[in-house]
C-alpha positions as semicolon CSV with decimal commas, in nm:
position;residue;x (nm);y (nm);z (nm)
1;X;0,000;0,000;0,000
2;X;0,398;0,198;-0,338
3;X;0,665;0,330;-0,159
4;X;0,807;0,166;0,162
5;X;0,679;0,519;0,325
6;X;0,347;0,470;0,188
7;X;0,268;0,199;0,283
8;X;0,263;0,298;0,653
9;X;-0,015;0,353;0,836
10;X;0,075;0,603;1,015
11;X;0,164;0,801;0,709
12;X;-0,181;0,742;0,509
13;X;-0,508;0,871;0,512
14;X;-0,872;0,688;0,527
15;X;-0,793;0,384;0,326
16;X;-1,024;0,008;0,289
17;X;-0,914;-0,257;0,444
18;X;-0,748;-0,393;0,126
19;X;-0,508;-0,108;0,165
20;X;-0,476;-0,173;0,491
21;X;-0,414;-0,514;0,418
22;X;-0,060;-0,354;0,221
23;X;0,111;-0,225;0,501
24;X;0,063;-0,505;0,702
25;X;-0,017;-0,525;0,450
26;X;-0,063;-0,466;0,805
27;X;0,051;-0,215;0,863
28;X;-0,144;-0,075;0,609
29;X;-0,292;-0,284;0,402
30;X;-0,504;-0,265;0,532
31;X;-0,322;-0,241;0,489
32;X;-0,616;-0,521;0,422
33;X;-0,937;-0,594;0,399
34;X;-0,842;-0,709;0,571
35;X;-1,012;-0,863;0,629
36;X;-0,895;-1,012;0,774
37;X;-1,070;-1,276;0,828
38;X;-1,210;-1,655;0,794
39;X;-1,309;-1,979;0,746
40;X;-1,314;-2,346;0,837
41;X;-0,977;-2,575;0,872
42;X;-0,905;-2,761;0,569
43;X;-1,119;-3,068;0,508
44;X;-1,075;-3,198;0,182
45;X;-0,837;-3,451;0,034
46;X;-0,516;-3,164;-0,002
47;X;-0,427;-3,350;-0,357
48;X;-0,761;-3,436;-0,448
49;X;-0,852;-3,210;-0,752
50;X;-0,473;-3,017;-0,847
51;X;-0,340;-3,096;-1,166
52;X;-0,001;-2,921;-1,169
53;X;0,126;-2,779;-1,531
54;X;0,401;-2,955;-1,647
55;X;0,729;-2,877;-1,467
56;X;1,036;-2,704;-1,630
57;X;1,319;-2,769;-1,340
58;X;1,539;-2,469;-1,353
59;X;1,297;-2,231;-1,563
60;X;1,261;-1,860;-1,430
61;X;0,977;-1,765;-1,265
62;X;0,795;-1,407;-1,229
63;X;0,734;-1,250;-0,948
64;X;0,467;-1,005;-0,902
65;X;0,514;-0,773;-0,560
66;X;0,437;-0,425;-0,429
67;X;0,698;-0,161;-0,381
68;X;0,703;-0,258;0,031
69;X;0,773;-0,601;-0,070
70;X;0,977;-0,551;-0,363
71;X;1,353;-0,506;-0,125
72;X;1,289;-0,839;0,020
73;X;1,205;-1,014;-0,332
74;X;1,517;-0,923;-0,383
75;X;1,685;-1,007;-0,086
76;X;1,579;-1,367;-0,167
77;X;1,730;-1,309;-0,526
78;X;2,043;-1,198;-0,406
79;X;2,093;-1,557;-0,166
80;X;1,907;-1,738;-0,413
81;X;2,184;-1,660;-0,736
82;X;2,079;-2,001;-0,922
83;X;1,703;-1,911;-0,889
84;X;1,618;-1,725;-1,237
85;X;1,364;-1,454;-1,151
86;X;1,171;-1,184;-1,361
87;X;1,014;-0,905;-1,075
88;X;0,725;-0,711;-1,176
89;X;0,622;-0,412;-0,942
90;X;0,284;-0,380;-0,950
91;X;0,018;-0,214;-0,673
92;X;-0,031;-0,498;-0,486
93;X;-0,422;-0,451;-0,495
94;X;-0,422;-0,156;-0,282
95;X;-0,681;0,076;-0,203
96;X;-0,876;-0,197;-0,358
97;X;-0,747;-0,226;-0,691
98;X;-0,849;-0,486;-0,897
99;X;-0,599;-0,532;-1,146
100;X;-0,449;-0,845;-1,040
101;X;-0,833;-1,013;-1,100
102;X;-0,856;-0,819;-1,420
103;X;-0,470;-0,920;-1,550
104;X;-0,581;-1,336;-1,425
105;X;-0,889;-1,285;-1,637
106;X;-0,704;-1,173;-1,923
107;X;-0,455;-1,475;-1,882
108;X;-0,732;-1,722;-1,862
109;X;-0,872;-1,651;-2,184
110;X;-0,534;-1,590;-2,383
111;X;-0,341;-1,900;-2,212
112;X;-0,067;-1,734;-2,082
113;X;0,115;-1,440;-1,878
114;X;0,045;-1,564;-1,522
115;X;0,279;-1,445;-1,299
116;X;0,405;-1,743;-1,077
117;X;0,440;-1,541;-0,688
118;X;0,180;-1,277;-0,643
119;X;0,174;-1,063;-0,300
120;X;-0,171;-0,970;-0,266
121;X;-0,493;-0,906;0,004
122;X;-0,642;-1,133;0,134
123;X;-0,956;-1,048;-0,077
124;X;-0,781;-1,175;-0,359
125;X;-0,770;-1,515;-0,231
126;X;-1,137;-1,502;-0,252
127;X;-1,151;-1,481;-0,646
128;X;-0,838;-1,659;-0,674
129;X;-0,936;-1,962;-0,522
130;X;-1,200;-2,026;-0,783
131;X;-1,211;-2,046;-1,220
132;X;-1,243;-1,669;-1,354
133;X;-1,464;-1,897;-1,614
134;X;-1,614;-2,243;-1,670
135;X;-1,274;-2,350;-1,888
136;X;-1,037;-2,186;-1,657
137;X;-0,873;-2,328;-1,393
138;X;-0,810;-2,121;-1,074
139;X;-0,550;-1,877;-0,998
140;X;-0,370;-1,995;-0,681
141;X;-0,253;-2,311;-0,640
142;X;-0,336;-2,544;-0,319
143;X;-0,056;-2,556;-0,104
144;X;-0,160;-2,758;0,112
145;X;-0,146;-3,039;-0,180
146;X;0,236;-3,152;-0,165
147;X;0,332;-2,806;-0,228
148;X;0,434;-2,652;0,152
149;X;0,471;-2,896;0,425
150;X;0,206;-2,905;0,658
151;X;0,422;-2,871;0,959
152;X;0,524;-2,538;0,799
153;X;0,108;-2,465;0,767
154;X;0,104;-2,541;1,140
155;X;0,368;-2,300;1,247
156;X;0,120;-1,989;1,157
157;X;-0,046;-1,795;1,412
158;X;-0,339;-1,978;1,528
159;X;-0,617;-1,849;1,272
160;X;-0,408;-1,670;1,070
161;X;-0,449;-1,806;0,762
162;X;-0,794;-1,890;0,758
163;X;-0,837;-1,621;0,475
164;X;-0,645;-1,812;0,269
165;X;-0,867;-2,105;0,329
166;X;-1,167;-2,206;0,082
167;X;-1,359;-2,528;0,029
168;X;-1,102;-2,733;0,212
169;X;-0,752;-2,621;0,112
170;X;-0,508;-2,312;0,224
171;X;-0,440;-2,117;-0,126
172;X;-0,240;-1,871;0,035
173;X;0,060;-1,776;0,300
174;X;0,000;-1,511;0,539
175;X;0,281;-1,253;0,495
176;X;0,175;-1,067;0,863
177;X;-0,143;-0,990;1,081
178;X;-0,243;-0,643;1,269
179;X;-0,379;-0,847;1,601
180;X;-0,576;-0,599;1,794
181;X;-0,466;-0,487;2,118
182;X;-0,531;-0,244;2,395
183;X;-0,291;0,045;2,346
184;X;-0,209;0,274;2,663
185;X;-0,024;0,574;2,775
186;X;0,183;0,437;3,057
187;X;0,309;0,798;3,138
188;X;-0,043;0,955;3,124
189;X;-0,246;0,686;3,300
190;X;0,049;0,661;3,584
191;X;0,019;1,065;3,604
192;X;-0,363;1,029;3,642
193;X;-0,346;0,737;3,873
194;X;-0,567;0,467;3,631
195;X;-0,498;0,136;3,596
196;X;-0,518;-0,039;3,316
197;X;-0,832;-0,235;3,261
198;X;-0,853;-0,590;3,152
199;X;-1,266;-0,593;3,066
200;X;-1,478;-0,359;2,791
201;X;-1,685;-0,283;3,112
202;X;-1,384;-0,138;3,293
203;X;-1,263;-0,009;2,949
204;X;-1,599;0,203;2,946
205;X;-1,585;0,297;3,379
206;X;-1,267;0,428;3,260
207;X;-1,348;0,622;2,981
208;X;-1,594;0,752;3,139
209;X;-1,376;0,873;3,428
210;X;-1,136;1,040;3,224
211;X;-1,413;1,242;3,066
212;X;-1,511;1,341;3,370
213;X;-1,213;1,403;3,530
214;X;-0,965;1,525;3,249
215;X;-1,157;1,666;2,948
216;X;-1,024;1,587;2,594
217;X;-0,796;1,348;2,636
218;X;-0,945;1,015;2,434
219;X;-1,001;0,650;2,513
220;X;-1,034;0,578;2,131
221;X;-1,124;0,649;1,829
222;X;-1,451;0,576;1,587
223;X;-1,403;0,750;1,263
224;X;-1,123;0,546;1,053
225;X;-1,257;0,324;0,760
226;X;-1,149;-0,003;0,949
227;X;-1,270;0,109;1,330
228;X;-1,542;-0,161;1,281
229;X;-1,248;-0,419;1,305
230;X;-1,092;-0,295;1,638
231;X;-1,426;-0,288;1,816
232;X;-1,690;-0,488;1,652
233;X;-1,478;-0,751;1,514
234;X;-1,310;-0,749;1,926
235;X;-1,664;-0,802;2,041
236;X;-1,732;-1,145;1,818
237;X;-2,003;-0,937;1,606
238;X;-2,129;-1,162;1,312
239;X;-2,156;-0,908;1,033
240;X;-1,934;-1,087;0,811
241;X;-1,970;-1,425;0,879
242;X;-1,955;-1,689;0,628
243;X;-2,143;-2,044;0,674
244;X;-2,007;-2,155;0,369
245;X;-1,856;-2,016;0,035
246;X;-2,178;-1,902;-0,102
247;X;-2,366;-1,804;0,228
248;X;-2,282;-1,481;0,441
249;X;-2,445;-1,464;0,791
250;X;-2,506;-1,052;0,870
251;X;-2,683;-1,056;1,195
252;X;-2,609;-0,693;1,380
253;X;-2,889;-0,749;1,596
254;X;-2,672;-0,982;1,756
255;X;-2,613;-0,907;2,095
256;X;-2,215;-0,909;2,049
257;X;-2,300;-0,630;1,804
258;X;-2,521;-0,467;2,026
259;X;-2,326;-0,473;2,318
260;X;-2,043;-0,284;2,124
261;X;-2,265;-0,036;1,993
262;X;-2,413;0,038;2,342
263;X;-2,020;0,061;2,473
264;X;-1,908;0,307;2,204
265;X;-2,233;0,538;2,226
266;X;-2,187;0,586;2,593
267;X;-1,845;0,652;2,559
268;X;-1,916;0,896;2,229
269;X;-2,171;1,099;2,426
270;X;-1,910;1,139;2,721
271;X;-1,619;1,250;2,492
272;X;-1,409;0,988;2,574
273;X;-1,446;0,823;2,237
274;X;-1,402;1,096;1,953
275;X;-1,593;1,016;1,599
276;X;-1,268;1,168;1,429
277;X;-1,069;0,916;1,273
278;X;-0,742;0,877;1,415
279;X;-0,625;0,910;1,069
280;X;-0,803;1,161;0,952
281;X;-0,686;1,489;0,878
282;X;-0,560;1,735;1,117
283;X;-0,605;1,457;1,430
284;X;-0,256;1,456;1,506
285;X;-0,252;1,817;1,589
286;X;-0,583;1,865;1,758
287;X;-0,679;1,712;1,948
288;X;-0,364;1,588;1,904
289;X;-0,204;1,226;1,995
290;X;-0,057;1,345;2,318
291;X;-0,436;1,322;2,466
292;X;-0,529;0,949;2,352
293;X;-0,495;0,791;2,677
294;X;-0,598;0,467;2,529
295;X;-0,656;0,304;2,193
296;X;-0,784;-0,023;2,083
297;X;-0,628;-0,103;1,763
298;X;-0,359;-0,310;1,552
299;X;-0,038;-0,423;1,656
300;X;0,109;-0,135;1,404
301;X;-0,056;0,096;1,580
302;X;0,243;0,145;1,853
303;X;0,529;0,258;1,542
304;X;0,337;0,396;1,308
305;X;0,050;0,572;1,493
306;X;0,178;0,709;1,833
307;X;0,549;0,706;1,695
308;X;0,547;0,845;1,344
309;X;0,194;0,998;1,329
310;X;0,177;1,147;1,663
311;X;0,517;1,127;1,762
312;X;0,496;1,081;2,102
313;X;0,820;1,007;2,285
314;X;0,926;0,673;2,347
315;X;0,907;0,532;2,711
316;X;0,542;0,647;2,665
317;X;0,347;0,339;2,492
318;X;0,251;0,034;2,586
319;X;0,061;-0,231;2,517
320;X;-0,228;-0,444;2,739
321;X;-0,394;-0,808;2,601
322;X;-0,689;-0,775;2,415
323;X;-1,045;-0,726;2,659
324;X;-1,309;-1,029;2,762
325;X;-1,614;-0,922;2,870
326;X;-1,747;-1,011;3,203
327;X;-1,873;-1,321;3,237
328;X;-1,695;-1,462;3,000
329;X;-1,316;-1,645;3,028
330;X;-1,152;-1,606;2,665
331;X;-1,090;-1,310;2,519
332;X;-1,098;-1,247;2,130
333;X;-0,975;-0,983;1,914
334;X;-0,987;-0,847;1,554
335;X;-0,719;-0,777;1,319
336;X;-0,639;-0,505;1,069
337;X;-0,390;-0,570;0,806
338;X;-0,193;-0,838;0,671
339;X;-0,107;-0,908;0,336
340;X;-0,081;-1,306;0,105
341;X;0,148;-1,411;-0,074
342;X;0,015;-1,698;-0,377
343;X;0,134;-1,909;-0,614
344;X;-0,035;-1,972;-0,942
345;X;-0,158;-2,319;-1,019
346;X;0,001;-2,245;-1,402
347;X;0,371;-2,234;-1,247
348;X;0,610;-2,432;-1,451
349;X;0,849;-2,406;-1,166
350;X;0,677;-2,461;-0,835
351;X;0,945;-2,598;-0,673
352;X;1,137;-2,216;-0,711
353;X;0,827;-2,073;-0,680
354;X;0,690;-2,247;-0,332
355;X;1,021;-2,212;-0,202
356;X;1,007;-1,814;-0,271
357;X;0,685;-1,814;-0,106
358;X;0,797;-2,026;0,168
359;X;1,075;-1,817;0,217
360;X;0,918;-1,468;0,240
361;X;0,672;-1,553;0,468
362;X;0,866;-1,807;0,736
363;X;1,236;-1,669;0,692
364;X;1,385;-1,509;0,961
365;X;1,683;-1,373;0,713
366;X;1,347;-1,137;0,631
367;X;1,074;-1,133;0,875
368;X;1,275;-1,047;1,171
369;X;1,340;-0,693;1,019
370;X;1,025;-0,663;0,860
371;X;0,777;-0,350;0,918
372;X;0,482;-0,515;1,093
373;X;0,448;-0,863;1,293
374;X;0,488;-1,166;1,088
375;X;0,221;-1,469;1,059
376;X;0,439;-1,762;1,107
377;X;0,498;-1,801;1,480
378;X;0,888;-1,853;1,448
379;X;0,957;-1,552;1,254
380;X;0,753;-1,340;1,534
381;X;0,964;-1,438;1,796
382;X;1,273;-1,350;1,596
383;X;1,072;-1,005;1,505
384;X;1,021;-0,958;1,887
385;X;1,362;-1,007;1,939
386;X;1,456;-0,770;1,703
387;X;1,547;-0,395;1,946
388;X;1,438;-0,214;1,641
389;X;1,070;-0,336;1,660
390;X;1,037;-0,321;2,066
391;X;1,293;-0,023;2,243
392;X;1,023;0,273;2,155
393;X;0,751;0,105;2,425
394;X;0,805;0,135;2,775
395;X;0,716;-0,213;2,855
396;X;0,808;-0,537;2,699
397;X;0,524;-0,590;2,443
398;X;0,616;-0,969;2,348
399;X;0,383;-1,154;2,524
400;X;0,083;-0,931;2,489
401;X;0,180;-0,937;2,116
402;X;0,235;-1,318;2,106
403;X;-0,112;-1,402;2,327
404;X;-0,319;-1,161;2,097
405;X;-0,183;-1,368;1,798
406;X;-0,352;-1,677;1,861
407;X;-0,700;-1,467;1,994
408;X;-0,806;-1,356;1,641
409;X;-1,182;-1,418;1,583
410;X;-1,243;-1,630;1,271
411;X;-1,622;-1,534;1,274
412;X;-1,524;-1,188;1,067
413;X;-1,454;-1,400;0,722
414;X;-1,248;-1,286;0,430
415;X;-1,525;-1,174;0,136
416;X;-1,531;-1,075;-0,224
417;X;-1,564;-0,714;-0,101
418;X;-1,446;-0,476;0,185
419;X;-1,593;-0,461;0,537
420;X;-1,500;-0,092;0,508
421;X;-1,750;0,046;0,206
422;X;-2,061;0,027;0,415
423;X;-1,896;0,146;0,721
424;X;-1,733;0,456;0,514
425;X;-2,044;0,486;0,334
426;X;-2,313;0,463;0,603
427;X;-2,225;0,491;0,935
428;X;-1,918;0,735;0,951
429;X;-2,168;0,993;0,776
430;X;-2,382;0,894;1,053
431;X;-2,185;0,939;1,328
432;X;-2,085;1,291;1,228
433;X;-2,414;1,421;1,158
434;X;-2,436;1,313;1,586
435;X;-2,683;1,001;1,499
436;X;-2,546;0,676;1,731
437;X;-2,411;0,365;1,672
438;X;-2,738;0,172;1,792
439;X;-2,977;0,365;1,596
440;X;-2,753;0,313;1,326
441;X;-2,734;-0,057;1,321
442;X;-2,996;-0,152;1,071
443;X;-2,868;0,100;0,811
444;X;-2,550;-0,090;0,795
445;X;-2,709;-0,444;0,820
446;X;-2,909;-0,324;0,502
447;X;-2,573;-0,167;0,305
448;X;-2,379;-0,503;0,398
449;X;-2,623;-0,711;0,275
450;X;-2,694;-0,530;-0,038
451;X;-2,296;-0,535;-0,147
452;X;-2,304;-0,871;-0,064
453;X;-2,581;-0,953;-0,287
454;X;-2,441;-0,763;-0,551
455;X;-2,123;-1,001;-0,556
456;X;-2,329;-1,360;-0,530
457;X;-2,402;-1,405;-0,168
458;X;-2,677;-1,565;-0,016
459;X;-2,743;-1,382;0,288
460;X;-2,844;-1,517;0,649
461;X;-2,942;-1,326;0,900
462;X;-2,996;-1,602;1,196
């Protein structure tokens, strides 16, 4: 989500959560999407129905990546000599481009041109995973049928790659999540004497205390295009929820939607929660990031929100586990970013080609130094490790950042389109001309259900 600055978060303004999916694309990239999100474990015979094209050992293989991704193509490249590799930049669907789709379709009906690595969203997966036509066979090839070891499938982040999953097989590696923590001033909420809760209902006492007791300064924030994935996706709300690959539940009558909704409008009417978009502009100078007390959000948020967007000091930040709500024992969290990387079922190399794959998503030669928290559980440790990615916080973040990993919801499922176009489109609008969340509800049910209509969904609301 584009040059390396770009494609941070911090450094971008209102974007979908395909862009979002880009820098984490996570870190934005939405940076992405995404969405992301989910659906069953793998099922299905892995080698059932893949027919691999015939195999050229030793031919070069193409290599389509964004401009964030492109240094570390070619840091493989460069300890990879023998591997012969054509790189294409290309956008990397950002912003929710469609040109990867539109470039597949194009190569389905001429026979050629396929790239053989693709970085991507996560929404791609969802149109990759199946013919562009009845002749056609689809874009991204099963890894899970001989192609990447299943012990390496394992070693992902519990749910993580659940977007890449579809009718029984994993047609995608997870390049990074955005897990959603609880973000805190450690300076601020020592000065004020808080403590930092571990429930939404002491998340809301709080907020409402520091309305009360120091006016402007913020608990969160409302009015970004991918807010909806911090708090409703957090609270287990099944808006985007598919039963199967041709059914989407949207049920925000729900009470884990309603619950949220009640949470945020409280803490909306108090002041503690501010409808601005943390992104948006002008935030960072008023009311400025020096006020946000606390923040539910991504793991990204801590370097390229509060660091490079509202540059507060370091020694400052910190991060809690994600919330539960009382009465019950698990939490669960959202996630907001985190970009795939495929490869296509028409490789004539998949050895070179899986390997690549393999490589930029698992590698600690890469993912130890790379912007935002890696998938694969191995490579996040090595990322943690890394003083780069942890010295600006004033506490250790590691095991918050490892625990809220493995707490991802997979109820908020990867679609054919964005959860952020009805949430831009209906209830930011909403929310700034002072209407609430919970009166706003049934608007967004309706503008969810009508996109996914418009893309082949059956919809089901119970």
């Amino acid at each position: 989500m584009k040059s390396p600055e770009s494609a941070k978060p911090g450094m971008r303004r209102l974007v979908s959560r395909s862009a979002f999916a880009l820098l984490s694309l996570s870190a934005a990239t939405v940076l992405a999407g995404c969405a992301s999100a989910t659906q069953s474990t793998p099922t299905a015979s892995p080698s059932a129905a893949f027919k691999p094209a015939a195999q050229t050992a030793g031919s070069q293989i193409t290599v389509w990546a964004d401009s964030t991704r492109l240094p570390a193509v070619q840091q493989y490249q460069k300890s990879h000599p023998d591997v012969k590799m054509n790189i294409v930049t290309y956008d990397g669907s950002a912003n929710g481009s469609t040109y990867l789709q539109t470039k597949v379709q194009l190569f389905d009906r001429t026979g050629n041109g396929w790239p053989d690595v693709v970085f991507g969203s996560p929404t791609d997966v969802t149109w990759a995973s199946q013919p562009t036509s009845p002749s056609a066979t689809a874009f991204a090839a099963p890894l899970d049928a001989n192609l990447v070891p299943q012990q390496t499938l394992d070693g992902f982040a519990k749910g993580s790659l659940a977007p890449c999953q579809f009718n029984g097989h994993t047609y995608c590696l997870r390049n990074d999540i955005a897990q959603v923590v609880l973000w805190y001033n450690k300076t601020l909420m020592d000065k004020f004497g808080y403590q930092v809760p571990t429930t939404w209902e002491q998340y809301e006492a709080l907020g409402e205390q520091v309305a009360k007791e120091h006016p402007g300064y913020l608990v969160g924030a409302v009015g970004d295009t991918n807010s909806q994935e911090s708090y409703f996706w957090s609270s287990q709300c099944p808006a985007f929820q598919l039963e199967d690959p041709a059914t989407l539940k949207v049920d925000l009558t729900d009470g884990n939607c309603t619950r949220m909704a009640t949470l945020l409008d409280k803490l909306i009417a108090a002041k503690a929660v501010t409808t601005q978009g943390f992104f948006s502009q002008g935030f960072a100078k008023d009311p400025g990031g020096s006020k946000v007390v606390m923040a539910n959000g991504p793991s990204w948020y801590g370097q390229y929100l509060f660091n490079a967007a509202f540059k507060v000091p370091a020694g400052q930040i910190a991060a809690a586990a994600p919330l539960t709500w009382e009465g019950e024992t698990t939490a669960a969290t959202g996630n907001v970013g985190g970009g795939v990387w495929m490869v296509s079922s028409h490789s004539k190399n998949l050895k070179a080609s899986t390997d690549l794959a393999t490589w930029l998503t698992t590698s600690n030669d890469f993912q130890a130094n790379a912007p935002t928290y890696p998938a694969y559980v191995p490579a996040a440790k090595a990322w943690l490790a890394n003083p780069a990615n942890s010295k600006y916080f004033a506490t250790d973040i590691s095991a918050v950042f490892e625990q809220a990993a493995d707490l991802v919801w997979t109820g908020w499922s990867n679609t054919k389109f964005s959860d952020a176009t009805a949430w831009s489109n209906v209830v930011l609008p909403a929310l700034t001309q002072g209407k609430t969340l919970t009166e706003t509800l049934p608007q967004w049910q309706t503008a969810i259900t009508d996109e996914a209509k418009s893309v082949g969904y059956t919809i089901a609301t119970k």
